C-alpha cells in the first residue's frame, strides 16, 4: 500500500510524505504506483520550475519514499499545485480503493 501524508499548519501546506508500493500489479505493470509517482514527482518538479518556492526533499526510489518539507510559506501557485496533486490522489484512491492508496491530510501544530 502507498501511504501519502499531507501535513498542514494553520491550513498551509508544510510537508508531504509518500511511502510504499501499491502492489496493484507486478513491477512494471502497477498503474496505481505509476500514477501516484507521476503526480507526486511532477508536482515537486513543477514547484521548483514554475514557482521557485523553497523546499527540502529526501527520497529513496527503491523504497518508494519521498518527503518534501516547506520551511517557508508557499506561493499561491504552489498551493494550487499541491491542491491539484491532492485532488488527483483522491481520484486514484476513489477509483482503485483504499487497499492500494491511503491518503491522510492532517492539520498539525508543527512539522
mmCIF file of C-alpha atoms in Angstrom:
data_model
loop_
_atom_site.group_PDB
_atom_site.id
_atom_site.type_symbol
_atom_site.label_atom_id
_atom_site.label_comp_id
_atom_site.label_asym_id
_atom_site.label_seq_id
_atom_site.Cartn_x
_atom_site.Cartn_y
_atom_site.Cartn_z
ATOM 1 C CA UNK A 1 0.000 0.000 0.000
ATOM 2 C CA UNK A 2 1.141 3.543 -0.728
ATOM 3 C CA UNK A 3 0.775 5.912 2.184
ATOM 4 C CA UNK A 4 0.649 9.625 1.412
ATOM 5 C CA UNK A 5 0.535 12.038 4.316
ATOM 6 C CA UNK A 6 -0.026 15.730 3.716
ATOM 7 C CA UNK A 7 0.559 17.922 6.746
ATOM 8 C CA UNK A 8 -0.693 21.457 7.167
ATOM 9 C CA UNK A 9 -0.034 24.050 9.847
ATOM 10 C CA UNK A 10 -2.786 26.668 10.165
ATOM 11 C CA UNK A 11 -4.199 25.487 6.835
ATOM 12 C CA UNK A 12 -0.921 25.937 4.936
ATOM 13 C CA UNK A 13 0.994 23.033 3.424
ATOM 14 C CA UNK A 14 4.132 22.136 5.379
ATOM 15 C CA UNK A 15 5.068 18.550 4.476
ATOM 16 C CA UNK A 16 4.235 15.796 2.017
ATOM 17 C CA UNK A 17 5.408 12.274 2.695
ATOM 18 C CA UNK A 18 4.867 9.352 0.324
ATOM 19 C CA UNK A 19 5.951 5.824 1.199
ATOM 20 C CA UNK A 20 5.417 2.295 -0.070
ATOM 21 C CA UNK A 21 4.230 0.499 -3.159
ATOM 22 C CA UNK A 22 0.642 -0.090 -4.247
ATOM 23 C CA UNK A 23 1.093 -3.770 -5.183
ATOM 24 C CA UNK A 24 -1.860 -3.406 -7.561
ATOM 25 C CA UNK A 25 0.072 -5.424 -10.157
ATOM 26 C CA UNK A 26 3.584 -6.746 -10.749
ATOM 27 C CA UNK A 27 6.598 -4.451 -11.066
ATOM 28 C CA UNK A 28 6.453 -2.510 -14.321
ATOM 29 C CA UNK A 29 2.702 -3.049 -14.662
ATOM 30 C CA UNK A 30 1.484 -1.348 -11.489
ATOM 31 C CA UNK A 31 -0.627 1.518 -12.834
ATOM 32 C CA UNK A 32 -1.581 2.754 -9.353
ATOM 33 C CA UNK A 33 2.051 3.057 -8.295
ATOM 34 C CA UNK A 34 2.904 4.768 -11.581
ATOM 35 C CA UNK A 35 0.035 7.226 -11.316
ATOM 36 C CA UNK A 36 0.911 8.212 -7.746
ATOM 37 C CA UNK A 37 4.595 8.555 -8.615
ATOM 38 C CA UNK A 38 3.860 10.735 -11.625
ATOM 39 C CA UNK A 39 1.553 13.022 -9.658
ATOM 40 C CA UNK A 40 3.924 13.481 -6.748
ATOM 41 C CA UNK A 41 7.133 13.862 -8.767
ATOM 42 C CA UNK A 42 5.528 16.157 -11.350
ATOM 43 C CA UNK A 43 4.169 18.347 -8.558
ATOM 44 C CA UNK A 44 7.600 18.625 -6.953
ATOM 45 C CA UNK A 45 9.244 19.402 -10.294
ATOM 46 C CA UNK A 46 6.543 21.973 -11.079
ATOM 47 C CA UNK A 47 7.041 23.668 -7.718
ATOM 48 C CA UNK A 48 10.736 24.004 -8.469
ATOM 49 C CA UNK A 49 10.437 25.200 -12.071
ATOM 50 C CA UNK A 50 7.193 27.177 -12.136
ATOM 51 C CA UNK A 51 7.014 28.745 -8.689
ATOM 52 C CA UNK A 52 10.565 28.876 -7.363
ATOM 53 C CA UNK A 53 9.133 28.083 -3.904
ATOM 54 C CA UNK A 54 11.789 26.852 -1.482
ATOM 55 C CA UNK A 55 11.610 23.331 -0.072
ATOM 56 C CA UNK A 56 13.737 20.435 1.087
ATOM 57 C CA UNK A 57 13.285 16.935 -0.261
ATOM 58 C CA UNK A 58 14.519 13.477 0.612
ATOM 59 C CA UNK A 59 13.851 10.287 -1.321
ATOM 60 C CA UNK A 60 14.626 6.600 -1.676
ATOM 61 C CA UNK A 61 13.479 5.329 -5.047
ATOM 62 C CA UNK A 62 13.717 1.629 -4.176
ATOM 63 C CA UNK A 63 11.586 2.044 -1.087
ATOM 64 C CA UNK A 64 9.087 4.264 -2.857
ATOM 65 C CA UNK A 65 9.795 7.032 -0.365
ATOM 66 C CA UNK A 66 9.783 10.782 -0.832
ATOM 67 C CA UNK A 67 9.381 13.606 1.643
ATOM 68 C CA UNK A 68 9.068 17.292 0.849
ATOM 69 C CA UNK A 69 9.156 19.933 3.570
ATOM 70 C CA UNK A 70 8.193 23.561 3.040
ATOM 71 C CA UNK A 71 10.029 25.629 5.643
ATOM 72 C CA UNK A 72 8.846 28.893 4.139
ATOM 73 C CA UNK A 73 5.309 29.618 3.043
ATOM 74 C CA UNK A 74 4.200 28.504 -0.391
ATOM 75 C CA UNK A 75 3.133 30.953 -3.037
ATOM 76 C CA UNK A 76 -0.471 30.953 -4.245
ATOM 77 C CA UNK A 77 0.596 28.987 -7.321
ATOM 78 C CA UNK A 78 2.484 26.488 -5.149
ATOM 79 C CA UNK A 79 -0.598 25.891 -3.034
ATOM 80 C CA UNK A 80 -2.707 25.387 -6.161
ATOM 81 C CA UNK A 81 -0.225 22.803 -7.444
ATOM 82 C CA UNK A 82 -0.438 20.884 -4.156
ATOM 83 C CA UNK A 83 -4.251 21.176 -4.189
ATOM 84 C CA UNK A 84 -4.232 19.662 -7.679
ATOM 85 C CA UNK A 85 -1.934 16.818 -6.582
ATOM 86 C CA UNK A 86 -4.202 16.041 -3.613
ATOM 87 C CA UNK A 87 -7.258 16.065 -5.896
ATOM 88 C CA UNK A 88 -5.526 13.618 -8.261
ATOM 89 C CA UNK A 89 -4.542 11.344 -5.384
ATOM 90 C CA UNK A 90 -8.129 11.372 -4.087
ATOM 91 C CA UNK A 91 -9.327 10.338 -7.549
ATOM 92 C CA UNK A 92 -6.846 7.441 -7.675
ATOM 93 C CA UNK A 93 -7.880 6.315 -4.170
ATOM 94 C CA UNK A 94 -11.586 6.568 -5.013
ATOM 95 C CA UNK A 95 -11.202 4.668 -8.297
ATOM 96 C CA UNK A 96 -8.810 1.929 -7.164
ATOM 97 C CA UNK A 97 -9.533 1.708 -3.456
ATOM 98 C CA UNK A 98 -8.018 2.373 -0.072
ATOM 99 C CA UNK A 99 -6.377 -1.031 -0.281
ATOM 100 C CA UNK A 100 -3.765 0.466 -2.632
ATOM 101 C CA UNK A 101 -3.580 4.107 -1.538
ATOM 102 C CA UNK A 102 -4.023 5.600 1.916
ATOM 103 C CA UNK A 103 -4.224 9.391 1.736
ATOM 104 C CA UNK A 104 -4.113 11.300 5.006
ATOM 105 C CA UNK A 105 -4.433 15.066 5.272
ATOM 106 C CA UNK A 106 -3.510 16.235 8.746
ATOM 107 C CA UNK A 107 -3.663 19.570 10.497
ATOM 108 C CA UNK A 108 -0.709 19.630 12.890
ATOM 109 C CA UNK A 109 0.745 22.233 15.226
ATOM 110 C CA UNK A 110 4.177 21.996 13.619
ATOM 111 C CA UNK A 111 6.231 19.624 11.496
#
